[in-house]
Amino acid sequence: MKKVFSAIRKADMRLFLAINRLRSNWQNKSFSLLTNLGGLYFQTGLALFLTLLPATRNIGLKLGITQLIVAGSVQLIKHIVSRTRPYIALANIIPLKTERDYSFPSGHTAAAFSAALTINTSVPLAISIISFALAALIGYSRIYIGVHYPSDVIVGGLLGYGIAGVLLMVL
């Protein structure tokens, strides 16, 4: 089992470095902006906006509740695991953004996938595909800008999707 975890950790590191070193000015600007769509301010604003519109009030309320539970779960796991951010743990990594908390799991990715699933309960298929593609790009951006390992993003996405899925069955 130790060998399996070691192999996963090495693959995680190699993939992080491969993605993080793909730097260009347009990608730096694009991913630095895109990553904010998974953040607390945007997600809170989205939930409030949807709640204020009569046609989307129910989805907005579900999104707000889901995001609160996802954010709380992510923060609890971050403190239990206490994984150091890659730009702190690895040499020669220059992040495009820095964060104050731990790395595992990615809260931005969890929020993005949670929002995608919650919103997709009432939108056409084309919008559903776009929202999940956007959530995946937000996760990718977290690796690109240097604040998460790929495993942080994968677990964050699964966590957000899973929590939203369970909550949507009861809300």
Coordinates of N, CA, C and O in Angstrom, one line a residue, residues 70-149:
V70 N -20.6 22.7 1.7 CA -19.4 22.3 1.0 C -18.2 23.1 1.6 O -17.2 22.5 1.9
A71 N -18.4 24.4 1.7 CA -17.3 25.2 2.3 C -16.9 24.7 3.7 O -15.7 24.6 4.0
G72 N -17.9 24.5 4.5 CA -17.5 24.0 5.9 C -16.8 22.6 5.8 O -15.9 22.4 6.6
S73 N -17.3 21.7 5.0 CA -16.7 20.4 4.8 C -15.2 20.5 4.3 O -14.3 19.9 4.8
V74 N -15.0 21.4 3.3 CA -13.7 21.6 2.8 C -12.7 22.1 3.9 O -11.6 21.6 4.0
Q75 N -13.2 23.1 4.6 CA -12.3 23.7 5.7 C -12.0 22.7 6.7 O -10.9 22.6 7.2
L76 N -13.0 21.8 7.1 CA -12.7 20.8 8.1 C -11.6 19.8 7.6 O -10.7 19.5 8.3
I77 N -11.8 19.4 6.4 CA -10.8 18.4 5.8 C -9.5 19.1 5.7 O -8.4 18.5 6.0
K78 N -9.4 20.3 5.3 CA -8.1 21.1 5.1 C -7.4 21.0 6.5 O -6.2 20.8 6.5
H79 N -8.1 21.3 7.5 CA -7.4 21.3 8.9 C -7.0 20.0 9.4 O -6.0 19.8 10.1
I80 N -7.8 18.9 9.0 CA -7.4 17.6 9.4 C -6.2 17.1 8.6 O -5.2 16.6 9.2
V81 N -6.2 17.3 7.3 CA -5.1 16.8 6.4 C -3.9 17.7 6.5 O -2.7 17.2 6.6
S82 N -4.1 19.0 6.6 CA -3.0 20.0 6.7 C -1.9 19.9 5.6 O -0.7 19.9 5.9
R83 N -2.3 19.7 4.4 CA -1.3 19.6 3.3 C -0.8 21.0 2.9 O -1.6 21.9 2.6
T84 N 0.5 21.1 2.8 CA 1.1 22.3 2.4 C 0.9 22.6 1.0 O 0.9 21.8 0.1
R85 N 0.7 23.9 0.6 CA 0.5 24.3 -0.7 C 1.8 24.0 -1.6 O 2.9 24.1 -1.0
P86 N 1.6 23.7 -2.9 CA 2.7 23.3 -3.7 C 3.8 24.4 -3.8 O 5.0 24.1 -3.8
Y87 N 3.4 25.6 -3.9 CA 4.4 26.7 -4.0 C 5.2 26.9 -2.7 O 6.3 27.5 -2.8
I88 N 4.7 26.4 -1.6 CA 5.5 26.4 -0.4 C 6.4 25.1 -0.3 O 7.5 25.2 0.1
A89 N 5.8 24.0 -0.7 CA 6.5 22.7 -0.5 C 7.6 22.5 -1.6 O 8.5 21.7 -1.3
L90 N 7.4 23.0 -2.8 CA 8.3 22.7 -3.9 C 9.2 23.9 -4.2 O 8.8 25.1 -4.1
A91 N 10.4 23.7 -4.6 CA 11.4 24.7 -5.0 C 11.0 25.3 -6.4 O 10.5 24.6 -7.2
N92 N 11.3 26.5 -6.6 CA 11.2 27.2 -7.9 C 9.8 27.3 -8.4 O 9.6 27.3 -9.6
I93 N 8.8 27.3 -7.6 CA 7.4 27.5 -8.0 C 7.0 28.9 -7.6 O 7.1 29.3 -6.5
I94 N 6.6 29.6 -8.7 CA 6.2 31.0 -8.5 C 4.7 31.0 -8.7 O 4.2 30.9 -9.9
P95 N 3.8 31.1 -7.7 CA 2.4 31.1 -7.9 C 1.9 32.4 -8.5 O 2.5 33.5 -8.2
L96 N 0.8 32.4 -9.2 CA 0.2 33.6 -9.7 C -0.7 34.2 -8.6 O -1.1 35.4 -8.7
K97 N -1.0 33.5 -7.6 CA -1.8 33.9 -6.5 C -1.3 33.1 -5.3 O -0.8 32.0 -5.4
T98 N -1.5 33.6 -4.1 CA -1.2 32.8 -2.9 C -2.5 32.7 -2.1 O -3.4 33.5 -2.2
E99 N -2.5 31.7 -1.2 CA -3.6 31.4 -0.4 C -3.1 31.3 1.1 O -1.9 31.0 1.3
R100 N -4.0 31.5 2.0 CA -3.6 31.5 3.4 C -3.8 30.1 4.1 O -3.3 29.9 5.2
D101 N -4.6 29.2 3.5 CA -4.9 28.0 4.2 C -4.2 26.8 3.5 O -3.3 27.0 2.8
Y102 N -4.6 25.6 3.9 CA -4.0 24.4 3.4 C -4.5 24.1 1.9 O -5.4 24.6 1.4
S103 N -3.8 23.1 1.4 CA -4.0 22.8 0.0 C -5.1 21.7 -0.3 O -5.9 21.9 -1.3
F104 N -5.3 20.8 0.5 CA -6.2 19.6 0.3 C -7.4 19.7 1.1 O -7.4 19.7 2.3
P105 N -8.6 19.6 0.4 CA -8.9 19.6 -1.0 C -9.1 21.0 -1.5 O -9.1 22.0 -0.8
S106 N -9.3 21.1 -2.8 CA -9.5 22.4 -3.5 C -10.9 22.9 -3.2 O -11.9 22.3 -3.7
G107 N -11.0 24.0 -2.4 CA -12.4 24.5 -2.2 C -13.0 25.2 -3.4 O -14.2 25.1 -3.6
H108 N -12.2 25.9 -4.2 CA -12.7 26.5 -5.4 C -13.3 25.4 -6.3 O -14.4 25.6 -6.9
T109 N -12.6 24.3 -6.5 CA -13.1 23.3 -7.4 C -14.4 22.6 -6.8 O -15.3 22.3 -7.5
A110 N -14.4 22.4 -5.5 CA -15.6 21.9 -4.8 C -16.8 22.8 -5.0 O -17.9 22.3 -5.3
A111 N -16.6 24.1 -4.8 CA -17.6 25.0 -5.0 C -18.1 25.0 -6.5 O -19.3 25.1 -6.7
A112 N -17.2 25.0 -7.4 CA -17.6 25.0 -8.8 C -18.4 23.8 -9.2 O -19.4 23.9 -9.9
F113 N -18.0 22.6 -8.8 CA -18.8 21.4 -9.2 C -20.1 21.4 -8.4 O -21.1 20.9 -8.9
S114 N -20.1 21.8 -7.2 CA -21.3 21.9 -6.4 C -22.3 22.8 -7.1 O -23.5 22.5 -7.2
A115 N -21.8 24.0 -7.5 CA -22.7 25.0 -8.2 C -23.2 24.4 -9.5 O -24.4 24.6 -9.9
A116 N -22.3 23.8 -10.3 CA -22.7 23.2 -11.6 C -23.8 22.2 -11.4 O -24.8 22.3 -12.1
L117 N -23.7 21.3 -10.5 CA -24.7 20.3 -10.3 C -26.0 20.9 -9.8 O -27.1 20.6 -10.3
T118 N -25.9 21.8 -8.9 CA -27.1 22.5 -8.3 C -27.9 23.3 -9.4 O -29.1 23.1 -9.5
I119 N -27.2 24.1 -10.1 CA -27.8 24.9 -11.2 C -28.3 24.0 -12.3 O -29.4 24.3 -12.8
N120 N -27.7 22.9 -12.5 CA -28.1 22.1 -13.7 C -29.4 21.3 -13.4 O -29.9 20.7 -14.3
T121 N -30.0 21.4 -12.2 CA -31.2 20.8 -12.0 C -32.4 21.5 -12.7 O -33.5 20.9 -12.8
S122 N -32.1 22.7 -13.3 CA -33.2 23.4 -13.9 C -32.8 24.2 -15.2 O -33.4 25.2 -15.5
V123 N -31.7 23.7 -15.9 CA -31.3 24.3 -17.1 C -31.2 23.3 -18.2 O -31.1 22.1 -18.0
P124 N -31.2 23.8 -19.5 CA -31.1 22.9 -20.6 C -29.7 22.2 -20.6 O -28.8 22.7 -20.0
L125 N -29.7 21.1 -21.4 CA -28.5 20.3 -21.5 C -27.2 21.1 -21.9 O -26.1 20.9 -21.4
A126 N -27.4 22.0 -22.9 CA -26.2 22.8 -23.4 C -25.6 23.6 -22.2 O -24.4 23.7 -22.1
I127 N -26.4 24.2 -21.4 CA -25.9 25.0 -20.3 C -25.3 24.1 -19.3 O -24.3 24.4 -18.7
S128 N -25.9 22.9 -19.1 CA -25.3 21.9 -18.2 C -23.9 21.5 -18.6 O -23.0 21.5 -17.7
I129 N -23.7 21.3 -19.8 CA -22.4 20.9 -20.3 C -21.4 22.0 -20.2 O -20.3 21.8 -19.7
I130 N -21.8 23.2 -20.5 CA -21.0 24.4 -20.3 C -20.6 24.6 -18.8 O -19.4 24.9 -18.5
S131 N -21.5 24.4 -17.9 CA -21.2 24.7 -16.5 C -20.3 23.6 -15.9 O -19.4 24.0 -15.1
F132 N -20.4 22.4 -16.4 CA -19.4 21.4 -15.9 C -18.0 21.6 -16.6 O -17.0 21.4 -15.9
A133 N -18.0 22.0 -17.8 CA -16.7 22.4 -18.5 C -16.1 23.5 -17.7 O -14.9 23.5 -17.5
L134 N -16.9 24.5 -17.4 CA -16.3 25.7 -16.6 C -15.8 25.2 -15.2 O -14.7 25.7 -14.8
A135 N -16.5 24.3 -14.6 CA -16.0 23.8 -13.3 C -14.7 23.1 -13.5 O -13.8 23.3 -12.6
A136 N -14.6 22.3 -14.5 CA -13.3 21.6 -14.8 C -12.2 22.6 -15.1 O -11.1 22.4 -14.6
L137 N -12.5 23.7 -15.8 CA -11.5 24.7 -16.1 C -11.1 25.4 -14.8 O -9.9 25.8 -14.6
I138 N -12.0 25.7 -13.9 CA -11.7 26.3 -12.6 C -10.7 25.4 -11.9 O -9.7 25.9 -11.3
G139 N -11.0 24.1 -11.8 CA -10.1 23.2 -11.2 C -8.7 23.2 -11.8 O -7.7 23.3 -11.1
Y140 N -8.7 23.2 -13.1 CA -7.4 23.2 -13.9 C -6.6 24.5 -13.5 O -5.4 24.5 -13.3
S141 N -7.4 25.6 -13.4 CA -6.7 26.9 -13.1 C -6.0 26.9 -11.8 O -5.0 27.5 -11.6
R142 N -6.6 26.1 -10.8 CA -6.0 26.1 -9.5 C -4.6 25.4 -9.5 O -3.7 25.8 -8.8
I143 N -4.4 24.4 -10.4 CA -3.1 23.8 -10.6 C -2.2 24.8 -11.4 O -1.1 25.0 -11.0
Y144 N -2.7 25.3 -12.5 CA -2.0 26.2 -13.3 C -1.4 27.4 -12.5 O -0.2 27.8 -12.7
I145 N -2.2 28.0 -11.6 CA -1.7 29.2 -10.9 C -0.8 28.8 -9.7 O -0.2 29.7 -9.1
G146 N -0.7 27.5 -9.5 CA 0.3 27.1 -8.5 C -0.2 26.9 -7.1 O 0.6 26.7 -6.2
V147 N -1.5 26.8 -6.8 CA -2.0 26.7 -5.5 C -2.5 25.3 -5.1 O -2.8 25.1 -3.9
H148 N -2.6 24.4 -6.1 CA -3.1 23.1 -5.8 C -2.4 22.0 -6.6 O -2.1 22.2 -7.8
Y149 N -2.3 20.8 -6.0 CA -1.9 19.6 -6.7 C -3.1 19.1 -7.5 O -4.3 19.3 -7.1

